[in-house]
mmCIF file of C-alpha atoms in Angstrom:
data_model
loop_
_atom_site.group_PDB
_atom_site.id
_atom_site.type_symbol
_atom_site.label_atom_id
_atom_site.label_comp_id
_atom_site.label_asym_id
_atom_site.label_seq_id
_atom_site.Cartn_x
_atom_site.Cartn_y
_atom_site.Cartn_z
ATOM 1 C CA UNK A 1 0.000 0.000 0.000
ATOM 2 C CA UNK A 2 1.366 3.603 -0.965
ATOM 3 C CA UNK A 3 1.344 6.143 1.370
ATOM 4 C CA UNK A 4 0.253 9.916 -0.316
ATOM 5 C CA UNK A 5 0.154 13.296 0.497
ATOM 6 C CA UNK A 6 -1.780 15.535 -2.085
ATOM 7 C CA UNK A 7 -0.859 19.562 -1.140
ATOM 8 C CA UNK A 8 -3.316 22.415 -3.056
ATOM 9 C CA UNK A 9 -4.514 25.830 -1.898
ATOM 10 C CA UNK A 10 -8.074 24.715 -2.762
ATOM 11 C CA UNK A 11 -10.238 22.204 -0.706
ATOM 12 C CA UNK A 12 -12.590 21.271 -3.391
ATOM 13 C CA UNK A 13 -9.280 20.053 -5.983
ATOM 14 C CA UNK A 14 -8.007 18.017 -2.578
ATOM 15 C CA UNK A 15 -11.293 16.676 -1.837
ATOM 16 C CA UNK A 16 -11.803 15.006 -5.530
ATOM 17 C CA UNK A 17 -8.330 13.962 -5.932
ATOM 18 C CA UNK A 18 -8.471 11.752 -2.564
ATOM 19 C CA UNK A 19 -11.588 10.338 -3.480
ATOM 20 C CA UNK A 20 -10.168 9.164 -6.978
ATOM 21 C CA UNK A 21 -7.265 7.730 -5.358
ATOM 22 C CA UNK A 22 -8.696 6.168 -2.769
ATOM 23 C CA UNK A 23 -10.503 3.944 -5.539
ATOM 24 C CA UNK A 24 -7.118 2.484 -6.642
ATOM 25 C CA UNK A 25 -6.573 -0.626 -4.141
ATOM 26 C CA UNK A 26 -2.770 0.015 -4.405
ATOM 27 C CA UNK A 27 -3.073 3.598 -2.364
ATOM 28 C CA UNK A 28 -3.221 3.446 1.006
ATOM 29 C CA UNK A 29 -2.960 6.074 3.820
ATOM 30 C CA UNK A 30 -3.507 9.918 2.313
ATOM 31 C CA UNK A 31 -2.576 12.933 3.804
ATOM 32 C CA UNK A 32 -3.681 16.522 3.362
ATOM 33 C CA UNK A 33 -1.991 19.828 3.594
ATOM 34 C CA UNK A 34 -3.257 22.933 2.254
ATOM 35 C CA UNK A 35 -0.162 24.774 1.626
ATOM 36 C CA UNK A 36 3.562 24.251 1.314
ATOM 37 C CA UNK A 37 4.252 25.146 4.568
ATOM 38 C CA UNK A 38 1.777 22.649 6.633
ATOM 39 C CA UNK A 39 3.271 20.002 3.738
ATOM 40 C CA UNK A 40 6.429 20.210 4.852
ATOM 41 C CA UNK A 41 5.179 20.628 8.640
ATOM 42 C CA UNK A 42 3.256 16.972 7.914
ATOM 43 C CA UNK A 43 5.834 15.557 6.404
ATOM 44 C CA UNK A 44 8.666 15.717 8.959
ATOM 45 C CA UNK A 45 6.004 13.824 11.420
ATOM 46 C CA UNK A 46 4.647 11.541 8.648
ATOM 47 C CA UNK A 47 7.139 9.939 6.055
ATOM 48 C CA UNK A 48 4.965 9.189 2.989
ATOM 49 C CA UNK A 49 5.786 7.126 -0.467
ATOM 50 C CA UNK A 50 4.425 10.272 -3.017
ATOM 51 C CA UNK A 51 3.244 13.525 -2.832
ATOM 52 C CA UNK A 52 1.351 15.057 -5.349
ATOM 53 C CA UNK A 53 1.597 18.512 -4.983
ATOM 54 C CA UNK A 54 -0.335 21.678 -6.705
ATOM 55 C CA UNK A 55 2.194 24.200 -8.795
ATOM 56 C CA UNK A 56 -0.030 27.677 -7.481
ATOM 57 C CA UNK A 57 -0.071 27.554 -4.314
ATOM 58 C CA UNK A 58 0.451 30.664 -2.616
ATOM 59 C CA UNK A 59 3.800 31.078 -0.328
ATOM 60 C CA UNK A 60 5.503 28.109 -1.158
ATOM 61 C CA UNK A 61 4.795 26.798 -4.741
ATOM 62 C CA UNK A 62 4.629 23.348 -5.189
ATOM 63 C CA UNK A 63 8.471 23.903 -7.237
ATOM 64 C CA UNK A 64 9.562 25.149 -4.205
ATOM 65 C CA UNK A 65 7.671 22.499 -1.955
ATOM 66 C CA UNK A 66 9.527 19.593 -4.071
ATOM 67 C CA UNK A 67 12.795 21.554 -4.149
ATOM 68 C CA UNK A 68 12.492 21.605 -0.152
ATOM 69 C CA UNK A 69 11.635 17.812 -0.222
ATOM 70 C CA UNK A 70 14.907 17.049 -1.784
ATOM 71 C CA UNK A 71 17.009 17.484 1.258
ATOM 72 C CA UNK A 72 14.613 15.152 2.868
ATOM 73 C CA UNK A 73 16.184 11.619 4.244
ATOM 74 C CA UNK A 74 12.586 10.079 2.686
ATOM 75 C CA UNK A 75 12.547 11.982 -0.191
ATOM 76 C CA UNK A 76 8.590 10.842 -1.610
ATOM 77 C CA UNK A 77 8.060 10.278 -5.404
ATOM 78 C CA UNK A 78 6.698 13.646 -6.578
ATOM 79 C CA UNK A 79 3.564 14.176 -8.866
ATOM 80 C CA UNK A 80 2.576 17.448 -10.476
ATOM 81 C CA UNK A 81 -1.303 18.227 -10.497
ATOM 82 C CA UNK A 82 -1.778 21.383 -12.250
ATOM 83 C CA UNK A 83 -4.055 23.394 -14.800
ATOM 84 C CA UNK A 84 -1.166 24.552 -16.560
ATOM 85 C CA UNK A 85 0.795 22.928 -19.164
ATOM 86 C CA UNK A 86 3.606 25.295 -18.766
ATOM 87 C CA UNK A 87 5.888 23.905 -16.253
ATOM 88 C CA UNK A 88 6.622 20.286 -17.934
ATOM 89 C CA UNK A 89 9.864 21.267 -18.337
ATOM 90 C CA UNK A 90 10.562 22.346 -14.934
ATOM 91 C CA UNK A 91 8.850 19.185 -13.534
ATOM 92 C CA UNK A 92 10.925 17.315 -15.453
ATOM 93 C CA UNK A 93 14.328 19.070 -13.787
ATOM 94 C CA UNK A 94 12.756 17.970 -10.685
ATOM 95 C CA UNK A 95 12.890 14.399 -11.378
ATOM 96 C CA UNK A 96 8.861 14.184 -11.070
ATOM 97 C CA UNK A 97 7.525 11.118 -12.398
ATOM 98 C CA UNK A 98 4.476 12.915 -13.679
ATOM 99 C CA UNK A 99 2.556 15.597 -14.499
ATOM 100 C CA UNK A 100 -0.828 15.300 -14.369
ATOM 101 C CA UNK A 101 -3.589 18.088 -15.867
ATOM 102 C CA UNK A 102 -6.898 19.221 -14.035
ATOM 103 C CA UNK A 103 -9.347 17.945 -14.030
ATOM 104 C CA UNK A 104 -7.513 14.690 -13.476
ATOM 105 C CA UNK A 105 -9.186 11.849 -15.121
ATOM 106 C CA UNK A 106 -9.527 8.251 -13.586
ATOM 107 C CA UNK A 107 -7.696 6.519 -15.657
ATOM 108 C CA UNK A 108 -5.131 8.364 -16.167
ATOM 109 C CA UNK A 109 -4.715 8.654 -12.402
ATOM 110 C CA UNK A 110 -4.324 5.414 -12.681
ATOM 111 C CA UNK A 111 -0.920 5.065 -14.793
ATOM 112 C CA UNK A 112 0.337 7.718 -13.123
ATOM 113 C CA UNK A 113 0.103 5.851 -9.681
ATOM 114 C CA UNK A 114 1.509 2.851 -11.912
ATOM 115 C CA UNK A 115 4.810 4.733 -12.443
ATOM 116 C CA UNK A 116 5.034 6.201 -8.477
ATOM 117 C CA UNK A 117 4.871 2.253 -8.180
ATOM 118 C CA UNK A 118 7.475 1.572 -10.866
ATOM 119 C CA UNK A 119 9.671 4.187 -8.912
ATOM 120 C CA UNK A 120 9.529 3.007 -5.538
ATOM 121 C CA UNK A 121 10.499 -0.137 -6.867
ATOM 122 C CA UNK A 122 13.280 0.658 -9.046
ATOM 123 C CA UNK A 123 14.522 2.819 -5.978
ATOM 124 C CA UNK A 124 13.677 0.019 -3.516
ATOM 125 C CA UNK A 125 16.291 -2.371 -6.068
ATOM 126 C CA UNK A 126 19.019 0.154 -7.155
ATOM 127 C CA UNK A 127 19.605 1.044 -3.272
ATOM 128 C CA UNK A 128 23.854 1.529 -2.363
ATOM 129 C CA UNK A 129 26.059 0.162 -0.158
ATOM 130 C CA UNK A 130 25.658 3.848 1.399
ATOM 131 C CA UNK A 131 21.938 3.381 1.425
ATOM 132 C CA UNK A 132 21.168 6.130 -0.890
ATOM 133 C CA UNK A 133 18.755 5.211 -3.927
ATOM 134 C CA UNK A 134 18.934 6.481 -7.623
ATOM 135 C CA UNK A 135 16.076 7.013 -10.103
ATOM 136 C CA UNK A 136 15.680 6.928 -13.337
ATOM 137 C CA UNK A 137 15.785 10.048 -14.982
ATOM 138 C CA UNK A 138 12.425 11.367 -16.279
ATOM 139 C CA UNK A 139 11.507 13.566 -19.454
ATOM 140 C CA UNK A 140 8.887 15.743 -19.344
ATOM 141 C CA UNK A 141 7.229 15.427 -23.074
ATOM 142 C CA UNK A 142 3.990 16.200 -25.335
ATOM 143 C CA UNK A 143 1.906 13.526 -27.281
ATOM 144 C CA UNK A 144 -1.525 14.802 -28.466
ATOM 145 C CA UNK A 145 -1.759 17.566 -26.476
ATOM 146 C CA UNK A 146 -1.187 16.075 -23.419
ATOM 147 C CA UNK A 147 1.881 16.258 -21.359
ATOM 148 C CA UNK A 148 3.958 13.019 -20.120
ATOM 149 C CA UNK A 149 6.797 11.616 -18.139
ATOM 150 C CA UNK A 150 8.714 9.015 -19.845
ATOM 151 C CA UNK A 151 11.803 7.049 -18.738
ATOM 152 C CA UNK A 152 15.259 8.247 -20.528
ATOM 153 C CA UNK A 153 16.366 4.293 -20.589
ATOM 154 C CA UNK A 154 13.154 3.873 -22.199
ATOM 155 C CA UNK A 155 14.604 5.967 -25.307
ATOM 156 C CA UNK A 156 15.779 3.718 -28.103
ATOM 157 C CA UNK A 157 17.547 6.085 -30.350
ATOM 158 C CA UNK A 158 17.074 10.063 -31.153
ATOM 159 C CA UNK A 159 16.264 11.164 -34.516
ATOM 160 C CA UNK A 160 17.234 15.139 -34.934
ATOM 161 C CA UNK A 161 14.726 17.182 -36.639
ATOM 162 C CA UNK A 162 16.053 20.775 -37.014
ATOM 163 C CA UNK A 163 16.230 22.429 -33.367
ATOM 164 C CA UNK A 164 14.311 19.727 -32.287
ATOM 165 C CA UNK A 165 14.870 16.149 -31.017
ATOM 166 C CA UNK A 166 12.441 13.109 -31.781
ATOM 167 C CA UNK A 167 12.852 10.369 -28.800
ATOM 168 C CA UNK A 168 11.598 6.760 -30.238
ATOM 169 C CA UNK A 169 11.014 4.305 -27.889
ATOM 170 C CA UNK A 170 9.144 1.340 -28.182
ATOM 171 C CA UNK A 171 5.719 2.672 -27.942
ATOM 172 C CA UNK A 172 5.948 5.958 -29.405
ATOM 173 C CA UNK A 173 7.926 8.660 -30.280
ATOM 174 C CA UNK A 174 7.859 11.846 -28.735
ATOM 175 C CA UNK A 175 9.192 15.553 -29.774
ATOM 176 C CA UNK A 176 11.314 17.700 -27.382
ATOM 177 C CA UNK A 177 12.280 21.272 -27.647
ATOM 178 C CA UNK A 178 15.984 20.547 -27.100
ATOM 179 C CA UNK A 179 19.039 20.200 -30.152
ATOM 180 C CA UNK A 180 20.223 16.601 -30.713
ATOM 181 C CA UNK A 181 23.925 17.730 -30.309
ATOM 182 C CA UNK A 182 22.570 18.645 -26.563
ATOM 183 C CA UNK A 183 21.086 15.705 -25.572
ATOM 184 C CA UNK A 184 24.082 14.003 -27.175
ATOM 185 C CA UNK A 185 26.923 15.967 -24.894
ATOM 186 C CA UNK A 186 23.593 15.687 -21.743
ATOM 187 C CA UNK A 187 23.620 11.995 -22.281
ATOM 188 C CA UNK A 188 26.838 10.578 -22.999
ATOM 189 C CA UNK A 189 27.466 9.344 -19.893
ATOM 190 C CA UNK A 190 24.427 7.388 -19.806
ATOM 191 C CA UNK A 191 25.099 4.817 -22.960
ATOM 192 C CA UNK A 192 24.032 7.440 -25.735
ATOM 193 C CA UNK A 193 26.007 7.794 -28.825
ATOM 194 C CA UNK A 194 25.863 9.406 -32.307
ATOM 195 C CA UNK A 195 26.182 7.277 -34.991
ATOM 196 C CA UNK A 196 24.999 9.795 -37.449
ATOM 197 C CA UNK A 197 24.345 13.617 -38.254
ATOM 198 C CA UNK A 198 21.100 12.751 -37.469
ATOM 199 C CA UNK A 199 21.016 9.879 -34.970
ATOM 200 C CA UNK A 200 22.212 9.146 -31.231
ATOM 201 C CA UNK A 201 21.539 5.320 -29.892
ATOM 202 C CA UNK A 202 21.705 4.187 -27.020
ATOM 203 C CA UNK A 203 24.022 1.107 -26.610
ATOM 204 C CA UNK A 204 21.615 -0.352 -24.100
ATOM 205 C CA UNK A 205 19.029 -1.151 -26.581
ATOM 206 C CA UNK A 206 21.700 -2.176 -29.514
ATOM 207 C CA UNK A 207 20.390 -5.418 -31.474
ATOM 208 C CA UNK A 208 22.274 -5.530 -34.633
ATOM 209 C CA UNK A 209 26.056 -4.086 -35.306
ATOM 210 C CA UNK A 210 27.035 -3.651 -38.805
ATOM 211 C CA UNK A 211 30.619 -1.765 -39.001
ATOM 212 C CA UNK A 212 32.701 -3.689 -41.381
ATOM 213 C CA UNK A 213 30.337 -3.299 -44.232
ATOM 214 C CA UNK A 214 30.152 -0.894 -47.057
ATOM 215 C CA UNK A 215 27.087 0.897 -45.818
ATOM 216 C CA UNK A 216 27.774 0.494 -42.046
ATOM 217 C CA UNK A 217 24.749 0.486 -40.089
ATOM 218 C CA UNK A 218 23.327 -0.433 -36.383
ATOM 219 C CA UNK A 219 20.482 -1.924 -35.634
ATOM 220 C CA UNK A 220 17.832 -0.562 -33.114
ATOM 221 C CA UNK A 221 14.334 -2.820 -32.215
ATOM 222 C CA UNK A 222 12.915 -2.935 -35.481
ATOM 223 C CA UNK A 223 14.763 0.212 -37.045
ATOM 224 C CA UNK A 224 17.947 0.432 -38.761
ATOM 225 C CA UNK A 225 19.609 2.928 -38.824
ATOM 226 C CA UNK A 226 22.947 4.832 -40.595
ATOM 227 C CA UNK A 227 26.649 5.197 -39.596
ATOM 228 C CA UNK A 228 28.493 7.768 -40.466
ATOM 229 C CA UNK A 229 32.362 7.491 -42.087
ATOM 230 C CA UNK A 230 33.293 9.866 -39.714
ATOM 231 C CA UNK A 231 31.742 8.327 -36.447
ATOM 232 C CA UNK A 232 32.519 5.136 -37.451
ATOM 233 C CA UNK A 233 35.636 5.397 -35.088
ATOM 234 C CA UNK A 234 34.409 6.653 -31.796
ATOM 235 C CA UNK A 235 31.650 3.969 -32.355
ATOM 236 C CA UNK A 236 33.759 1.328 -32.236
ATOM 237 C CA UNK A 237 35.457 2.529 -28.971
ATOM 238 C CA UNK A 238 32.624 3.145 -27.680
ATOM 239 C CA UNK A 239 31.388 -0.581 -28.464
ATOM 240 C CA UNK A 240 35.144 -1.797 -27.852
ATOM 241 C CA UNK A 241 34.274 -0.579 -23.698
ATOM 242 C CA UNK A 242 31.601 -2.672 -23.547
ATOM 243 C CA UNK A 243 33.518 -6.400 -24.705
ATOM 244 C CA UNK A 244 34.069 -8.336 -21.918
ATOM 245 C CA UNK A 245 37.367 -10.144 -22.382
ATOM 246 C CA UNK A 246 38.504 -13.179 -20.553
ATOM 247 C CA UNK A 247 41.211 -12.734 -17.761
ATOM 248 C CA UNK A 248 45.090 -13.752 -19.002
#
């Protein structure tokens, strides 16, 4: 059972989001707090497993609210709920694992408790020696209209499209406001590499490896896709990092 705290300025918006959650058997215990204030008051008594927190409230804003929870020891999985489609971008920076639209919809409440539940467990399994836990990174991005949160290690391979960057994974693909050559110097570190003027893979989700042909090419769940003459090389280092070689 997850443990929530849902923090808005307005009764009425707190009132139908606990009674929507507390139709999903997987939600247990919910808290209230009408500011960002009595939030973080609450939540130095009461430990919970989310929060989903309202962007305008007044004093502390529910940025501010989840920037405050960071320095927590029990840092909860954060959820936007919000009428405004503006601040994706900054949810995403905040490592939310959604962002949810008023007036929130059943069943979309309902994935979005399915990835607080994919978090705690990929927290719960990725804990440290130290004890500290790391989560995935999240993107904050647009299908239809609507805004999402999607995985990066979810992202198969980015296809640049002018100043813009189209993430495929395997479900969809998705269109971010942000330069491939960005993402590609953002995300290097994480198993992302160009191949191509116009693609970066990620290594993780590799299938096929063509390098020694005339028209070199890598294979990416059901796409293929080019290499370039002049990437060629740092591909193969790349890939060279990754061989596991028996000990002399």
């Amino acid at each position: 059972m997850i443990s929530v705290l849902i923090a808005d300025d307005e009764q009425p918006a707190i009132d139908e989001l606990a009674y929507l959650l507390g139709q999903d058997p997987r939600i247990g215990v919910i808290h209230q707090a009408s500011s960002g204030s009595e939030a973080i008051r609450l939540l130095t008594r009461e430990p919970v497993d989310a929060a989903f927190l309202d962007i305008h409230m007044p004093g502390l804003t529910g940025f501010d609210l989840a920037r405050a929870l960071a320095r927590f020891e029990h840092r909860p999985v954060l959820v936007f709920v919000t009428a405004d489609e503006e601040g994706a971008l900054e949810a995403f920076d905040l490592a939310a694992v959604d962002y949810l639209l008023k007036p929130v919809r059943t069943e979309r409440l309902h994935r979005s408790v399915g990835r607080i539940v994919e978090a705690l467990k990929a927290g719960a399994a990725s804990q440290t020696a130290a004890g500290a836990t790391t989560e995935p990174e999240m993107i904050a991005v647009t299908l239809g209209g609507t805004t999402r949160m999607i995985r990066r290690d979810d992202v198969r391979y980015v296809q640049a499209q002018g100043d813009y960057a189209r993430l495929h994974t395997e479900e969809a693909s998705y269109l971010v406001r942000v330069p491939l050559s960005d993402l590609e110097r953002q995300w290097a570190e994480s198993g992302f590499v160009r191949v191509h003027r116009s693609y970066l893979v990620s290594l993780a989700h590799l299938s096929r490896i063509r390098l020694g042909s005339d028209h070199p090419s890598v294979t990416v769940g059901q796409a293929e896709l080019p290499v370039s003459r002049r990437l060629l090389p740092a591909l193969r280092d790349r890939l060279d990092q990754t061989i596991i070689r028996p000990r002399t």
